[in-house]
PDB file of C-alpha atoms in Angstrom:
ATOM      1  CA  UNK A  27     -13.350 -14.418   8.029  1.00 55.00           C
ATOM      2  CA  UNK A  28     -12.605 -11.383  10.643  1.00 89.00           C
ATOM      3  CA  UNK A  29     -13.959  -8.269   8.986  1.00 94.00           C
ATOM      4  CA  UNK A  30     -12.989  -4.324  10.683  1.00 95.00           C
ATOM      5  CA  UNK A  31     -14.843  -1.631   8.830  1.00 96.00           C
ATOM      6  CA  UNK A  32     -13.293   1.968  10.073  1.00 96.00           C
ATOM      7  CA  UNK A  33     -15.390   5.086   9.282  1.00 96.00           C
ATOM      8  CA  UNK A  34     -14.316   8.640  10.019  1.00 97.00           C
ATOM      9  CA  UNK A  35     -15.213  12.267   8.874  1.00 96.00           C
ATOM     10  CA  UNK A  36     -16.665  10.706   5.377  1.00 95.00           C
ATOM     11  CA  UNK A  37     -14.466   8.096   4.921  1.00 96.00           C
ATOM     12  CA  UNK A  38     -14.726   4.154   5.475  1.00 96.00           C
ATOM     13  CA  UNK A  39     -12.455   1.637   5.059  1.00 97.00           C
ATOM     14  CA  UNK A  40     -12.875  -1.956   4.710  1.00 96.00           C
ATOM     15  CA  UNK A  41     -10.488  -4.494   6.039  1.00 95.00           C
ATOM     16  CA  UNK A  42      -9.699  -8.271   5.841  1.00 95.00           C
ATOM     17  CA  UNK A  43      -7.821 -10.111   7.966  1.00 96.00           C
ATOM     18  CA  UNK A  44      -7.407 -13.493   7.761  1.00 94.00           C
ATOM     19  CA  UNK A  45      -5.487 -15.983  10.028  1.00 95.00           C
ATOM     20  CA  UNK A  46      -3.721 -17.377   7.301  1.00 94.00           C
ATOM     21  CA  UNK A  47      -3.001 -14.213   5.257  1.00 94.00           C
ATOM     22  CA  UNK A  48      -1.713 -10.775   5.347  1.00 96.00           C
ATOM     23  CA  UNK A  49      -4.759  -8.171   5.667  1.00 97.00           C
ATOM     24  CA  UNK A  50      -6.047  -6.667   2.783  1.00 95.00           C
ATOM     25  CA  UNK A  51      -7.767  -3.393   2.199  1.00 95.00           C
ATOM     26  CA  UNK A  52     -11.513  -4.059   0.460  1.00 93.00           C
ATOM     27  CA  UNK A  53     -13.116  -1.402   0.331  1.00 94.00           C
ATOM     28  CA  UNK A  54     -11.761   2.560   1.370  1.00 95.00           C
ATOM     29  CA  UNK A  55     -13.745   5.460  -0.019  1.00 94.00           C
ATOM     30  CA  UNK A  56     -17.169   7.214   0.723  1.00 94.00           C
ATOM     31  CA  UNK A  57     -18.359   7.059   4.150  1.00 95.00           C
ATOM     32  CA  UNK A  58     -20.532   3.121   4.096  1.00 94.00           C
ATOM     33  CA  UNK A  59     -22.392   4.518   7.452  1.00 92.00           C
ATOM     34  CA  UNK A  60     -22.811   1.779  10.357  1.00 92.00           C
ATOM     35  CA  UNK A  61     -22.646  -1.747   9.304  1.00 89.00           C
ATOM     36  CA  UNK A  62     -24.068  -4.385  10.915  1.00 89.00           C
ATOM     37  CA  UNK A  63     -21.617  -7.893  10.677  1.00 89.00           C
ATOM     38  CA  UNK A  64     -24.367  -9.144   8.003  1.00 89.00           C
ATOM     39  CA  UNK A  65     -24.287  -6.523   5.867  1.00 86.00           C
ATOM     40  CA  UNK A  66     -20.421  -6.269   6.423  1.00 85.00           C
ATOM     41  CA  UNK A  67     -20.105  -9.525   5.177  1.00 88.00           C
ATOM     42  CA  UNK A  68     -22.490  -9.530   2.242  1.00 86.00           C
ATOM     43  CA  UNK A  69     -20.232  -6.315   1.024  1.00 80.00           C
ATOM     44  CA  UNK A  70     -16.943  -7.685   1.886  1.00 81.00           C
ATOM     45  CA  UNK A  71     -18.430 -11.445  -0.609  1.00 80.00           C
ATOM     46  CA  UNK A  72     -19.098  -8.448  -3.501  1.00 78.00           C
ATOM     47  CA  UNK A  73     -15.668  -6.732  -3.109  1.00 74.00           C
ATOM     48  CA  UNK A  74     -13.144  -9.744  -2.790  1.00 74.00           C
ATOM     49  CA  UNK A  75     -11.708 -10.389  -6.470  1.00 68.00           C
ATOM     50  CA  UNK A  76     -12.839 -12.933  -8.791  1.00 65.00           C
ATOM     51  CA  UNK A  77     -10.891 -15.355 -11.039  1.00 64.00           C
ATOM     52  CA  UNK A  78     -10.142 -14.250 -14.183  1.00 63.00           C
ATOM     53  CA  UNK A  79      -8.135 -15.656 -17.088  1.00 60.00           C
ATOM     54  CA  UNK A  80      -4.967 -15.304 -15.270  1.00 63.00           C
ATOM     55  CA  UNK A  81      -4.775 -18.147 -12.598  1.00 65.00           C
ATOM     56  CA  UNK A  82      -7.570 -20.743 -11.162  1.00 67.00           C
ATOM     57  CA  UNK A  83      -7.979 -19.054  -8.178  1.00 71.00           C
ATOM     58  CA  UNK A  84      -8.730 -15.681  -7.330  1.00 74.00           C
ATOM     59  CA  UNK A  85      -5.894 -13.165  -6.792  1.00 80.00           C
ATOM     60  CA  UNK A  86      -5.961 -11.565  -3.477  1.00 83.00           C
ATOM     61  CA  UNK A  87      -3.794  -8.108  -2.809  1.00 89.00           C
ATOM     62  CA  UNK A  88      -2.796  -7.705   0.811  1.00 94.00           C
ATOM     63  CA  UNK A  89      -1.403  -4.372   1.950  1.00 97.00           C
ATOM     64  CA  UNK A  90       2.000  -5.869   1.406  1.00 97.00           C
ATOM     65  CA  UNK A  91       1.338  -8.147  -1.736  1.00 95.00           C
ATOM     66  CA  UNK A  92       2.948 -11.391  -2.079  1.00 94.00           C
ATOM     67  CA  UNK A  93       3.582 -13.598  -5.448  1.00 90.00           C
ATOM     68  CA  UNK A  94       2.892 -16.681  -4.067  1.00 90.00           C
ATOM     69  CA  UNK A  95      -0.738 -15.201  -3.821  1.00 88.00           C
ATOM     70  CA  UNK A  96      -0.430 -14.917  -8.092  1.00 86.00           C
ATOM     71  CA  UNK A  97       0.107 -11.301  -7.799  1.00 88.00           C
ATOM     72  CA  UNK A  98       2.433 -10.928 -10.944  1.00 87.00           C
ATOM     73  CA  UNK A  99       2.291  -6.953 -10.521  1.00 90.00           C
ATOM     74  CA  UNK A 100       5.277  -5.200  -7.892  1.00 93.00           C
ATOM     75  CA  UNK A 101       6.146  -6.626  -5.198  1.00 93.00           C
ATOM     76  CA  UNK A 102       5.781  -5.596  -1.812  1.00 96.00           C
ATOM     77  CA  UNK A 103       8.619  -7.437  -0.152  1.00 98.00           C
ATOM     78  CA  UNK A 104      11.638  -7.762  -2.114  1.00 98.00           C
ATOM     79  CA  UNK A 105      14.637  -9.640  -0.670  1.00 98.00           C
ATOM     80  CA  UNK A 106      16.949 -12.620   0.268  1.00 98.00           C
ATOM     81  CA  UNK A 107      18.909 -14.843   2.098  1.00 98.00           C
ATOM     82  CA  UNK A 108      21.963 -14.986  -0.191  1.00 97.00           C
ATOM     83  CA  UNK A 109      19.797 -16.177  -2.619  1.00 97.00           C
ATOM     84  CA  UNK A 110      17.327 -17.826  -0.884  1.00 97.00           C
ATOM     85  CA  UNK A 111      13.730 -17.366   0.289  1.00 97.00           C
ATOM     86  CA  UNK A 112      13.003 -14.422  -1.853  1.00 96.00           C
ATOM     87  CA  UNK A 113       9.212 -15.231  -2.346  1.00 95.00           C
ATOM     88  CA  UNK A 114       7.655 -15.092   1.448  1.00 95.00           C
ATOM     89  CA  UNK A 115       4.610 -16.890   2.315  1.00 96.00           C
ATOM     90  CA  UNK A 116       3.307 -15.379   5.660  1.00 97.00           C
ATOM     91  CA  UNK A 117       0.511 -17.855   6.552  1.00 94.00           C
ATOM     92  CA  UNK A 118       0.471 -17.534  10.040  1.00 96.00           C
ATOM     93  CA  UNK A 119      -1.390 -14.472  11.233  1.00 97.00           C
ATOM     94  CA  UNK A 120      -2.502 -13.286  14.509  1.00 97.00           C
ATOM     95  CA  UNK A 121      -4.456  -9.462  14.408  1.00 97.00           C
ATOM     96  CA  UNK A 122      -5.023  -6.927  17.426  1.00 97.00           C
ATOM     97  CA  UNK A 123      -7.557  -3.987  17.167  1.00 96.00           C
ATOM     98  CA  UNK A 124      -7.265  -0.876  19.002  1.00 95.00           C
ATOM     99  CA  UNK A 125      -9.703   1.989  17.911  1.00 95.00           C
ATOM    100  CA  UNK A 126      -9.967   2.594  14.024  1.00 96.00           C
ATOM    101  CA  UNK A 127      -7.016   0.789  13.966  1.00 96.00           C
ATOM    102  CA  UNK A 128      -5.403  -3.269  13.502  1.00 97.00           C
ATOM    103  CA  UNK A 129      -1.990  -4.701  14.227  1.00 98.00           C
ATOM    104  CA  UNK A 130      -1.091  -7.949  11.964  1.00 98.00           C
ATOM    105  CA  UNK A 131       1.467  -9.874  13.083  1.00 98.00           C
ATOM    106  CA  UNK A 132       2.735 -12.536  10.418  1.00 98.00           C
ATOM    107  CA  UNK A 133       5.181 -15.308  10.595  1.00 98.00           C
ATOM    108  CA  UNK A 134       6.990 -17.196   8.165  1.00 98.00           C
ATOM    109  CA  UNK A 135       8.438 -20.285   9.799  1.00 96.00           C
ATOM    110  CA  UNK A 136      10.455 -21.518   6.837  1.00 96.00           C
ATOM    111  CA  UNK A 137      11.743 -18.306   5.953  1.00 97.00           C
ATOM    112  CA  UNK A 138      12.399 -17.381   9.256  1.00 98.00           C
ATOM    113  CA  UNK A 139      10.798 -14.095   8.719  1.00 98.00           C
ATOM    114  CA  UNK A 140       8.325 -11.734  10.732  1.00 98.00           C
ATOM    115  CA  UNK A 141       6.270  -8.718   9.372  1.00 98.00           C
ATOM    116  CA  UNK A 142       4.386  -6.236  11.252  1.00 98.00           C
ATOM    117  CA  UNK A 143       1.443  -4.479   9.584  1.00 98.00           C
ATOM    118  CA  UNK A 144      -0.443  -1.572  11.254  1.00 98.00           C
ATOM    119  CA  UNK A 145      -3.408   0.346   9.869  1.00 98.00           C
ATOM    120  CA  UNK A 146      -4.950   3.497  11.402  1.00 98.00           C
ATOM    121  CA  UNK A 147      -7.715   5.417  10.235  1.00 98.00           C
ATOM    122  CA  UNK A 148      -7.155   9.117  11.665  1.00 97.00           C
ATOM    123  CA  UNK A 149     -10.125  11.197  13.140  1.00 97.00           C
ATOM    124  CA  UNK A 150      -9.576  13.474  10.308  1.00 96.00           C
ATOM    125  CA  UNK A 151     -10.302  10.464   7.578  1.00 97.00           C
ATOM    126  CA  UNK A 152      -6.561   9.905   6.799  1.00 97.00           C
ATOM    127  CA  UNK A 153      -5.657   6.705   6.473  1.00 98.00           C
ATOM    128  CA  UNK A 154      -2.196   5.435   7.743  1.00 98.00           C
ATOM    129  CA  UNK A 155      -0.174   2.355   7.681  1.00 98.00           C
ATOM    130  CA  UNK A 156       3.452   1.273   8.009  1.00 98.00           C
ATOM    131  CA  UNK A 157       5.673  -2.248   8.118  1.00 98.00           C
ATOM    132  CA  UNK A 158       8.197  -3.836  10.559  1.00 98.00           C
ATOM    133  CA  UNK A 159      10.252  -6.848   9.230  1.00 98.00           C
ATOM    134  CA  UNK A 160      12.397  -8.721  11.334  1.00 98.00           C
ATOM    135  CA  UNK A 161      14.750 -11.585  10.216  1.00 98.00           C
ATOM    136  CA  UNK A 162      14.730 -14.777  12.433  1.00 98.00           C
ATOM    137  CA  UNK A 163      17.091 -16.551  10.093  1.00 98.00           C
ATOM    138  CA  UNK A 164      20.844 -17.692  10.534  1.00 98.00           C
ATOM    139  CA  UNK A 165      21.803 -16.110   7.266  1.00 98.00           C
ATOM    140  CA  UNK A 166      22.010 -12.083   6.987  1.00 98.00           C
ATOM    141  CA  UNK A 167      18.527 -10.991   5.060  1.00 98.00           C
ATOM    142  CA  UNK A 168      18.995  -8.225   1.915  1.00 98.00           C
ATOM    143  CA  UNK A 169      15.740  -6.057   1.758  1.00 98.00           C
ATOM    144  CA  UNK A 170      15.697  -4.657  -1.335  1.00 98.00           C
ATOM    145  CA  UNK A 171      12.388  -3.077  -1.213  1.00 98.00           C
ATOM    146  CA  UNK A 172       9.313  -2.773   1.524  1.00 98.00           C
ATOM    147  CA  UNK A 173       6.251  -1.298  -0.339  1.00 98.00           C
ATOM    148  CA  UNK A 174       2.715  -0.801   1.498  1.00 98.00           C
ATOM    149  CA  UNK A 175      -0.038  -1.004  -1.320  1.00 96.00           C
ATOM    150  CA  UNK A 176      -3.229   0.307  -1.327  1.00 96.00           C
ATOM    151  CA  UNK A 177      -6.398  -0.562  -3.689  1.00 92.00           C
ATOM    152  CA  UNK A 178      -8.434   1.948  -5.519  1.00 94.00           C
ATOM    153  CA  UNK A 179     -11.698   1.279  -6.241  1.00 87.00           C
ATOM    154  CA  UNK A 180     -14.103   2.246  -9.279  1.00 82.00           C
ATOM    155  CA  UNK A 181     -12.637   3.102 -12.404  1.00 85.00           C
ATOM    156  CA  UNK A 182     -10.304   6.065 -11.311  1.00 95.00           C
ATOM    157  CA  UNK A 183      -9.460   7.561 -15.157  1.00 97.00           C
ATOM    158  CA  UNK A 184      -6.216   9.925 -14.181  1.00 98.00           C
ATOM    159  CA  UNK A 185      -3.225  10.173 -12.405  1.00 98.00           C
ATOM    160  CA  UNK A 186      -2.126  13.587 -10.958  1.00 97.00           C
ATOM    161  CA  UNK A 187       1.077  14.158  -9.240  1.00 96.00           C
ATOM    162  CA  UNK A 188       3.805  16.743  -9.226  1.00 94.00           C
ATOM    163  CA  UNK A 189       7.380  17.729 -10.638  1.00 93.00           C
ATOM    164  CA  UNK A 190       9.329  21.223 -11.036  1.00 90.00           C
ATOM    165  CA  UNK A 191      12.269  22.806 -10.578  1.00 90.00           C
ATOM    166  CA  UNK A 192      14.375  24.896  -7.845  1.00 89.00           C
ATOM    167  CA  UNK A 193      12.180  28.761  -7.922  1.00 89.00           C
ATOM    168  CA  UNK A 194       9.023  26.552 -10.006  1.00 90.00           C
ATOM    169  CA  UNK A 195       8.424  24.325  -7.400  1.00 89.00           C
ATOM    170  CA  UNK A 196       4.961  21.598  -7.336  1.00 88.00           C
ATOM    171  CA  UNK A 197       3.617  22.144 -10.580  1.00 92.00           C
ATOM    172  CA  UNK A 198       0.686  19.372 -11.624  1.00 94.00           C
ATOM    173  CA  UNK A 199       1.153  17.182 -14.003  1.00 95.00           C
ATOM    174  CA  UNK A 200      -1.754  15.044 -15.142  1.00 96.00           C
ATOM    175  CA  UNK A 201      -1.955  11.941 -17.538  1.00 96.00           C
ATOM    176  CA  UNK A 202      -4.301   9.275 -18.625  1.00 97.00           C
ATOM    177  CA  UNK A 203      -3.885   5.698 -16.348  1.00 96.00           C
ATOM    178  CA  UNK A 204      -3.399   2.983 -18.304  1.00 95.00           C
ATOM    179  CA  UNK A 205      -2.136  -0.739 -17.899  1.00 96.00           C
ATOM    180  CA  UNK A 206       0.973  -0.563 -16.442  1.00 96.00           C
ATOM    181  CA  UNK A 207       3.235   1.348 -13.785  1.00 97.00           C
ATOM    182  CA  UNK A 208       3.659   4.665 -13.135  1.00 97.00           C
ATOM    183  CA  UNK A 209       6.919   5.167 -11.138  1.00 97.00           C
ATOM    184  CA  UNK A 210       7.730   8.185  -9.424  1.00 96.00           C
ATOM    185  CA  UNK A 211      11.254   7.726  -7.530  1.00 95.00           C
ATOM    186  CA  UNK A 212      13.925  10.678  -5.189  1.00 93.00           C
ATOM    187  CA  UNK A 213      17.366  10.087  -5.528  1.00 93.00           C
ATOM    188  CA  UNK A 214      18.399  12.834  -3.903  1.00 90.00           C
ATOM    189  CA  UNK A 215      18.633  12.015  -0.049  1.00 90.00           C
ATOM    190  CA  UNK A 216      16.637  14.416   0.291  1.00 87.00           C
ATOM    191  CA  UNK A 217      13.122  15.249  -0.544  1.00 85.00           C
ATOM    192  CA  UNK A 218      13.545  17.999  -3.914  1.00 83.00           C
ATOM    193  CA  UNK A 219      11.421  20.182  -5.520  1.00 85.00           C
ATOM    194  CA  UNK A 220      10.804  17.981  -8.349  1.00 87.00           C
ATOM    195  CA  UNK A 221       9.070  15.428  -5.908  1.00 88.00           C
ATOM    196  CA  UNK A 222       6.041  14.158  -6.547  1.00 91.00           C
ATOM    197  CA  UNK A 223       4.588  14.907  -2.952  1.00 92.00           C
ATOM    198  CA  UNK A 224       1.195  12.913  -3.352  1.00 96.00           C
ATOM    199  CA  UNK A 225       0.133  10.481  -6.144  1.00 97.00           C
ATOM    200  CA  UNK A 226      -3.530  10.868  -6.791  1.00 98.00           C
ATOM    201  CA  UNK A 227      -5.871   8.889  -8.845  1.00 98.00           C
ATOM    202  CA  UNK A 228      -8.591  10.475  -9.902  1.00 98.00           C
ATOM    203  CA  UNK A 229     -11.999  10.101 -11.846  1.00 96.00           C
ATOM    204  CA  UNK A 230     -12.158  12.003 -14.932  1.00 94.00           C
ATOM    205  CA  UNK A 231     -12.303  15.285 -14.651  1.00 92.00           C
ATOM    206  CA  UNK A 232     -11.674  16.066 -11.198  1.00 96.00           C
ATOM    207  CA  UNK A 233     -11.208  19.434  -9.535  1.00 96.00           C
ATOM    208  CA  UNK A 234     -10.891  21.152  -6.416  1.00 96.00           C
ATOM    209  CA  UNK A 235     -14.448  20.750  -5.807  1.00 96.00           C
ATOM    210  CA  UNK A 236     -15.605  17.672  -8.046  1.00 96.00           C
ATOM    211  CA  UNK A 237     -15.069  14.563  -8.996  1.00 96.00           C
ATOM    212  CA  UNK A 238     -12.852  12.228  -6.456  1.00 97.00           C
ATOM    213  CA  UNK A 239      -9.483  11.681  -5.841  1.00 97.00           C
ATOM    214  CA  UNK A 240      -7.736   8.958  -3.846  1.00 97.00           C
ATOM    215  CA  UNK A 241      -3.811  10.037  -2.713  1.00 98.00           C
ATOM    216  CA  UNK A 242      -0.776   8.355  -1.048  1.00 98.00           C
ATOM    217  CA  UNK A 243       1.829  10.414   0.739  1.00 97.00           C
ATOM    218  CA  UNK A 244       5.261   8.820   1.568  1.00 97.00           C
ATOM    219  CA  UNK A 245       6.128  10.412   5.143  1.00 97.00           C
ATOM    220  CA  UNK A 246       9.691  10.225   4.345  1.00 95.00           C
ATOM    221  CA  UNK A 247      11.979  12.887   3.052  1.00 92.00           C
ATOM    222  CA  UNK A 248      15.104  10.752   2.187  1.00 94.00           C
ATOM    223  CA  UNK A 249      15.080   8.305  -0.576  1.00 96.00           C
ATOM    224  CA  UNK A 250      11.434   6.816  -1.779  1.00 96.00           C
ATOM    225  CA  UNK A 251       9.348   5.809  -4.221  1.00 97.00           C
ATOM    226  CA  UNK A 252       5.379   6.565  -5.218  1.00 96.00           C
ATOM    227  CA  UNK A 253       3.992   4.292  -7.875  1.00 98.00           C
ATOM    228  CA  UNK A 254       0.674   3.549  -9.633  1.00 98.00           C
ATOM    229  CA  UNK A 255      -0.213   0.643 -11.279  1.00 97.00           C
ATOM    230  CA  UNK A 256      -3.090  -1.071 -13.392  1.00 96.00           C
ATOM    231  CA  UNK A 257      -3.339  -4.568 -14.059  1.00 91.00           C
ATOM    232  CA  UNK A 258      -4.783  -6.487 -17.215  1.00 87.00           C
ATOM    233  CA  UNK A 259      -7.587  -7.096 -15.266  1.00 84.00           C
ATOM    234  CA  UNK A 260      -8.508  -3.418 -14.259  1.00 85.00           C
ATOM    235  CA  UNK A 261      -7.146  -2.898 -10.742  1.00 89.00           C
ATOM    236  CA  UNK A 262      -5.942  -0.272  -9.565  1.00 95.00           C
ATOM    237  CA  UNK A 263      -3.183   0.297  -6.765  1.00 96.00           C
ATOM    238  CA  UNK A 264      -1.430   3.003  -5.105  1.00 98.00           C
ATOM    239  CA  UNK A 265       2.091   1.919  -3.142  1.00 98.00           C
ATOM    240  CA  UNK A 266       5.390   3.573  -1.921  1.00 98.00           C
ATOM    241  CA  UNK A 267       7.660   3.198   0.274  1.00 98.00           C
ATOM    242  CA  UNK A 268      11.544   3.849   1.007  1.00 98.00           C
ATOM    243  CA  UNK A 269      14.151   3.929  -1.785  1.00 97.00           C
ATOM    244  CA  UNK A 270      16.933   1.270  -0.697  1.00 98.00           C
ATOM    245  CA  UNK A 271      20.086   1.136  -2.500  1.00 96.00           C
ATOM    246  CA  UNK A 272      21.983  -1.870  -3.314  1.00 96.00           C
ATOM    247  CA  UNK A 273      22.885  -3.205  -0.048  1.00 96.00           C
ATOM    248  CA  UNK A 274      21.787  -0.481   2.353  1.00 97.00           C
ATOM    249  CA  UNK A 275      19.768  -2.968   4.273  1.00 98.00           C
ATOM    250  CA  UNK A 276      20.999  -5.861   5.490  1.00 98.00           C
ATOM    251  CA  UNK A 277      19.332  -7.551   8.678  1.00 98.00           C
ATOM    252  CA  UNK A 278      21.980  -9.819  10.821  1.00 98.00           C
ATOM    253  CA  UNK A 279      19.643 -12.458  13.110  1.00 98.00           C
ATOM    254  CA  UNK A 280      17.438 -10.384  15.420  1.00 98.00           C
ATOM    255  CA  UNK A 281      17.301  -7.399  13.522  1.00 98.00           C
ATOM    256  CA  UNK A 282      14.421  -5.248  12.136  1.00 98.00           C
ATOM    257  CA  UNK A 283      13.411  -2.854   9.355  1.00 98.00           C
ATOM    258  CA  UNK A 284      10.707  -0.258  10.218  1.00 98.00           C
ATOM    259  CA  UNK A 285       9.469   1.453   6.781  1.00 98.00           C
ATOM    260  CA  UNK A 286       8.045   5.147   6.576  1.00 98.00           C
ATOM    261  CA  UNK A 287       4.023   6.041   7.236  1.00 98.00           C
ATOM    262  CA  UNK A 288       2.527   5.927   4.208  1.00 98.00           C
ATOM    263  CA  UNK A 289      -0.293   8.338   4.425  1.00 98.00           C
ATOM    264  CA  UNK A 290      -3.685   7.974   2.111  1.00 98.00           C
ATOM    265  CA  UNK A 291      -6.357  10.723   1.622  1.00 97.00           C
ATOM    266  CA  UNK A 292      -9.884  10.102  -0.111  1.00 97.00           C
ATOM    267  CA  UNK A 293     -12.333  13.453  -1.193  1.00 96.00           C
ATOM    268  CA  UNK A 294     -14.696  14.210  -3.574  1.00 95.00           C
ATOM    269  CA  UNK A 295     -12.942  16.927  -5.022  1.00 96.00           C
ATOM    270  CA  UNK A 296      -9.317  17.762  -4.315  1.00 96.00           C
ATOM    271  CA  UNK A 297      -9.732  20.198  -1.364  1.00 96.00           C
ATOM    272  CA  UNK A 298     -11.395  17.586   0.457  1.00 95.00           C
ATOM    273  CA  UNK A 299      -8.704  15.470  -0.235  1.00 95.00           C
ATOM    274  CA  UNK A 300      -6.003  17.879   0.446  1.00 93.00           C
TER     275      UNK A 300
END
């Protein structure tokens, strides 16, 4: 199993990347210090998920999750071929790493379908990552919806985003996270002042200066979406990505679909997150 660990300015993140799977964030949070590929690996056997009550075999999220996997929660990839192949199995993966950063390329040969996954972890501790699908297939592909997903570990308590109005612009707005999704979606073609800006989860309590807070940033100001969401099971995930109306992406043979950076912050505290 091909482990990276990235670790910048008191962050470290954790990521898989399998040959025969899309890559999958294990760990990102405090600053792990240097690992050696032993103690990488006895982390990475404590973080992978378990079986629970659900399905046989454990459910893995990748960065861009897949049902096929037995992820029942939002999908990353949602689309068709008039009808057709709208549940993707990319099993063929080949990775390149440059820097605090990895490029997964991933093929599906009976779908006729390519994706292109990058991560970056920034100098500052921000960590990046983005998609690139490209239909292979005779028939026109729909793409409903590209979401990149990221995990949150612990037992984050809160959500914290934003809302207003025009002249009350970016006002907080907390609640409790519980099982289920929290959806935050612009309309407006335009990035308004009712946007949500950055979805946070957050331990109890948190502050400018306490407590942590892990936050997603859609770099996009047209049409997009922020979401949170908690399993049965207890996971957490932060994803987002671009809004797509009905039929506003439609890839002929050949052609590709680049999605927005989606940008995620960790701190203890929200000024180190901010």
């Amino acid at each position: 199993m091909h482990l990276h660990h990235f670790h910048a300015a008191g962050v470290s993140v954790v990521l898989e990347c399998p040959p025969d799977a899309l890559p999958a964030i294990l760990y990102w949070g405090p600053d792990l210090g240097v690992l050696g590929a032993d103690a990488l690996g006895r982390l990475a056997a404590e973080l992978r998920p378990r079986a629970d009550q659900t399905v046989e075999a454990p459910v893995r999220t990748a960065l861009v999750p897949e049902g096929r996997t037995g992820w029942v929660g939002m999908p990353g990839l949602s689309g068709h071929h008039q009808g057709e192949n709208w549940s993707p199995a990319f099993t063929v993966v080949t990775y390149e790493r440059e820097g605090r950063g990895v490029t997964a390329t991933a093929t599906d040969e009976r779908a006729r379908l390519d994706l292109m996954l990058t991560v970056e972890l920034g100098a500052s501790g921000l960590l990046r990552a983005r998609a690139e699908l490209r239909n292979r297939h005779a028939l026109p592909y729909t793409l409903d919806a590209l979401n990149l997903v990221l995990p949150v570990p612990g037992n984050p308590t809160e959500l914290l985003d934003q809302a207003g109005r025009w002249s009350k612009e970016r006002v907080p707005q907390r609640r409790p996270l519980t099982v289920g999704t929290h959806l935050r979606e612009n309309r407006r073609g335009r990035t308004g002042a009712d946007a949500a800006t950055v979805l946070l989860a957050t331990t109890e309590g948190t502050g400018f200066q306490r407590g942590e807070a892990w936050g997603l940033h859609v770099g996009f100001s047209g049409n997009h979406r922020y979401y949170a969401e908690r399993t049965a099971t207890g996971r957490t995930m932060l994803g987002g990505g671009e809004l797509l109306l009905p039929g506003e992406v439609i890839l002929a043979t050949g052609e590709t679909y680049a999605s927005p950076w989606v940008h995620a912050t960790y701190g203890r505290g929200l000024d180190e997150a901010a």
